[in-house]
């Protein structure tokens, strides 16, 4: 297993945790306690996506395929948490990451 594979797997796991925590917040379960972990996971996913992209490019793979996911992640602060555009963009980020990871895996 190469470095970009490991980075993609770790970032994918972090993204699943982020989506699960976001769903929990969207449903109103444990709002006060889960806000900061949600933000920490968001930053970890952004960094993991960027790192995966750089490691893939360094390995000669199609790291550019993760750019849409990274762009969508970085545009998330433009949405309002709890609103429909926030969770829709989150799902779009996950789909873009999955597609990009599939292309980048090589």
PDB file of C-alpha atoms in Angstrom:
ATOM      1  CA  UNK A   1       0.000   0.000   0.000  1.00  0.00           C
ATOM      2  CA  UNK A   2       1.380   3.365  -1.006  1.00  0.00           C
ATOM      3  CA  UNK A   3       1.291   6.581   1.037  1.00  0.00           C
ATOM      4  CA  UNK A   4      -1.543   8.159  -0.949  1.00  0.00           C
ATOM      5  CA  UNK A   5      -3.647   5.010  -0.482  1.00  0.00           C
ATOM      6  CA  UNK A   6      -3.246   5.239   3.279  1.00  0.00           C
ATOM      7  CA  UNK A   7      -4.022   8.978   3.220  1.00  0.00           C
ATOM      8  CA  UNK A   8      -7.154   8.355   1.140  1.00  0.00           C
ATOM      9  CA  UNK A   9      -8.374   5.620   3.490  1.00  0.00           C
ATOM     10  CA  UNK A  10      -7.743   7.712   6.588  1.00  0.00           C
ATOM     11  CA  UNK A  11      -9.406  10.776   5.064  1.00  0.00           C
ATOM     12  CA  UNK A  12     -12.373   8.668   3.963  1.00  0.00           C
ATOM     13  CA  UNK A  13     -12.789   7.351   7.512  1.00  0.00           C
ATOM     14  CA  UNK A  14     -12.594  10.889   8.898  1.00  0.00           C
ATOM     15  CA  UNK A  15     -15.157  12.022   6.336  1.00  0.00           C
ATOM     16  CA  UNK A  16     -17.555   9.250   7.387  1.00  0.00           C
ATOM     17  CA  UNK A  17     -17.143  10.289  11.021  1.00  0.00           C
ATOM     18  CA  UNK A  18     -17.755  13.922  10.042  1.00  0.00           C
ATOM     19  CA  UNK A  19     -20.911  13.016   8.138  1.00  0.00           C
ATOM     20  CA  UNK A  20     -22.183  10.893  11.013  1.00  0.00           C
ATOM     21  CA  UNK A  21     -21.574  13.649  13.531  1.00  0.00           C
ATOM     22  CA  UNK A  22     -23.144  16.183  11.173  1.00  0.00           C
ATOM     23  CA  UNK A  23     -26.241  14.016  10.852  1.00  0.00           C
ATOM     24  CA  UNK A  24     -26.410  13.788  14.613  1.00  0.00           C
ATOM     25  CA  UNK A  25     -26.254  17.582  14.862  1.00  0.00           C
ATOM     26  CA  UNK A  26     -28.816  18.008  12.078  1.00  0.00           C
ATOM     27  CA  UNK A  27     -31.217  15.788  14.015  1.00  0.00           C
ATOM     28  CA  UNK A  28     -30.619  17.845  17.171  1.00  0.00           C
ATOM     29  CA  UNK A  29     -28.877  15.185  19.269  1.00  0.00           C
ATOM     30  CA  UNK A  30     -26.184  16.553  21.578  1.00  0.00           C
ATOM     31  CA  UNK A  31     -25.717  19.959  19.984  1.00  0.00           C
ATOM     32  CA  UNK A  32     -23.620  21.533  22.699  1.00  0.00           C
ATOM     33  CA  UNK A  33     -21.110  18.716  23.007  1.00  0.00           C
ATOM     34  CA  UNK A  34     -20.611  17.846  19.349  1.00  0.00           C
ATOM     35  CA  UNK A  35     -20.001  21.249  17.796  1.00  0.00           C
ATOM     36  CA  UNK A  36     -16.244  21.503  18.390  1.00  0.00           C
ATOM     37  CA  UNK A  37     -15.476  17.876  17.444  1.00  0.00           C
ATOM     38  CA  UNK A  38     -17.443  18.498  14.236  1.00  0.00           C
ATOM     39  CA  UNK A  39     -15.256  21.500  13.422  1.00  0.00           C
ATOM     40  CA  UNK A  40     -12.079  19.597  14.287  1.00  0.00           C
ATOM     41  CA  UNK A  41     -13.112  16.730  12.003  1.00  0.00           C
ATOM     42  CA  UNK A  42     -13.909  19.229   9.238  1.00  0.00           C
ATOM     43  CA  UNK A  43     -10.400  20.699   9.379  1.00  0.00           C
ATOM     44  CA  UNK A  44      -8.867  17.219   9.524  1.00  0.00           C
ATOM     45  CA  UNK A  45     -10.829  16.194   6.408  1.00  0.00           C
ATOM     46  CA  UNK A  46      -9.723  19.350   4.567  1.00  0.00           C
ATOM     47  CA  UNK A  47      -6.084  18.699   5.457  1.00  0.00           C
ATOM     48  CA  UNK A  48      -6.399  15.001   4.664  1.00  0.00           C
ATOM     49  CA  UNK A  49      -7.892  15.725   1.254  1.00  0.00           C
ATOM     50  CA  UNK A  50      -5.116  18.180   0.427  1.00  0.00           C
ATOM     51  CA  UNK A  51      -2.457  15.752   1.688  1.00  0.00           C
ATOM     52  CA  UNK A  52      -3.978  12.872  -0.291  1.00  0.00           C
ATOM     53  CA  UNK A  53      -3.965  15.014  -3.402  1.00  0.00           C
ATOM     54  CA  UNK A  54      -0.321  16.016  -2.950  1.00  0.00           C
ATOM     55  CA  UNK A  55       0.825  12.470  -2.174  1.00  0.00           C
ATOM     56  CA  UNK A  56      -1.033  11.137  -5.205  1.00  0.00           C
ATOM     57  CA  UNK A  57       0.552  13.715  -7.509  1.00  0.00           C
ATOM     58  CA  UNK A  58       3.951  12.876  -6.048  1.00  0.00           C
ATOM     59  CA  UNK A  59       3.276   9.172  -6.734  1.00  0.00           C
ATOM     60  CA  UNK A  60       2.367   9.966 -10.343  1.00  0.00           C
ATOM     61  CA  UNK A  61      -1.369   9.386  -9.869  1.00  0.00           C
ATOM     62  CA  UNK A  62      -4.297  11.630 -10.809  1.00  0.00           C
ATOM     63  CA  UNK A  63      -4.374  13.760  -7.654  1.00  0.00           C
ATOM     64  CA  UNK A  64      -6.206  16.487  -9.561  1.00  0.00           C
ATOM     65  CA  UNK A  65      -9.371  14.373  -9.223  1.00  0.00           C
ATOM     66  CA  UNK A  66      -9.617  15.428  -5.572  1.00  0.00           C
ATOM     67  CA  UNK A  67      -9.723  19.144  -6.424  1.00  0.00           C
ATOM     68  CA  UNK A  68     -13.545  19.303  -6.694  1.00  0.00           C
ATOM     69  CA  UNK A  69     -13.896  17.704  -3.265  1.00  0.00           C
ATOM     70  CA  UNK A  70     -11.392  20.140  -1.773  1.00  0.00           C
ATOM     71  CA  UNK A  71     -13.118  23.111  -3.414  1.00  0.00           C
ATOM     72  CA  UNK A  72     -16.500  21.994  -2.077  1.00  0.00           C
ATOM     73  CA  UNK A  73     -15.058  21.459   1.389  1.00  0.00           C
ATOM     74  CA  UNK A  74     -13.515  24.921   1.401  1.00  0.00           C
ATOM     75  CA  UNK A  75     -16.849  26.434   0.333  1.00  0.00           C
ATOM     76  CA  UNK A  76     -18.723  24.869   3.277  1.00  0.00           C
ATOM     77  CA  UNK A  77     -18.315  27.935   5.541  1.00  0.00           C
ATOM     78  CA  UNK A  78     -20.466  29.877   3.043  1.00  0.00           C
ATOM     79  CA  UNK A  79     -23.458  27.757   4.084  1.00  0.00           C
ATOM     80  CA  UNK A  80     -25.446  28.005   7.304  1.00  0.00           C
ATOM     81  CA  UNK A  81     -25.339  24.987   9.609  1.00  0.00           C
ATOM     82  CA  UNK A  82     -28.740  23.427  10.079  1.00  0.00           C
ATOM     83  CA  UNK A  83     -29.973  24.692   6.725  1.00  0.00           C
ATOM     84  CA  UNK A  84     -30.649  22.529   3.696  1.00  0.00           C
ATOM     85  CA  UNK A  85     -27.774  23.946   1.674  1.00  0.00           C
ATOM     86  CA  UNK A  86     -25.301  22.871   4.382  1.00  0.00           C
ATOM     87  CA  UNK A  87     -26.174  19.178   4.453  1.00  0.00           C
ATOM     88  CA  UNK A  88     -26.679  19.046   0.681  1.00  0.00           C
ATOM     89  CA  UNK A  89     -23.206  20.456   0.108  1.00  0.00           C
ATOM     90  CA  UNK A  90     -21.825  18.016   2.678  1.00  0.00           C
ATOM     91  CA  UNK A  91     -23.287  15.104   0.714  1.00  0.00           C
ATOM     92  CA  UNK A  92     -21.934  16.596  -2.507  1.00  0.00           C
ATOM     93  CA  UNK A  93     -18.491  16.840  -0.862  1.00  0.00           C
ATOM     94  CA  UNK A  94     -18.673  13.172   0.105  1.00  0.00           C
ATOM     95  CA  UNK A  95     -19.674  12.157  -3.424  1.00  0.00           C
ATOM     96  CA  UNK A  96     -16.901  14.276  -4.954  1.00  0.00           C
ATOM     97  CA  UNK A  97     -14.381  12.754  -2.553  1.00  0.00           C
ATOM     98  CA  UNK A  98     -15.526   9.209  -3.330  1.00  0.00           C
ATOM     99  CA  UNK A  99     -15.311   9.824  -7.075  1.00  0.00           C
ATOM    100  CA  UNK A 100     -11.948  11.580  -6.755  1.00  0.00           C
ATOM    101  CA  UNK A 101     -10.560   8.852  -4.511  1.00  0.00           C
ATOM    102  CA  UNK A 102     -11.638   6.219  -7.019  1.00  0.00           C
ATOM    103  CA  UNK A 103      -9.826   8.010  -9.845  1.00  0.00           C
ATOM    104  CA  UNK A 104      -6.788   8.822  -7.687  1.00  0.00           C
ATOM    105  CA  UNK A 105      -6.389   5.331  -6.259  1.00  0.00           C
ATOM    106  CA  UNK A 106      -4.718   4.145  -9.454  1.00  0.00           C
TER     107      UNK A 106
END
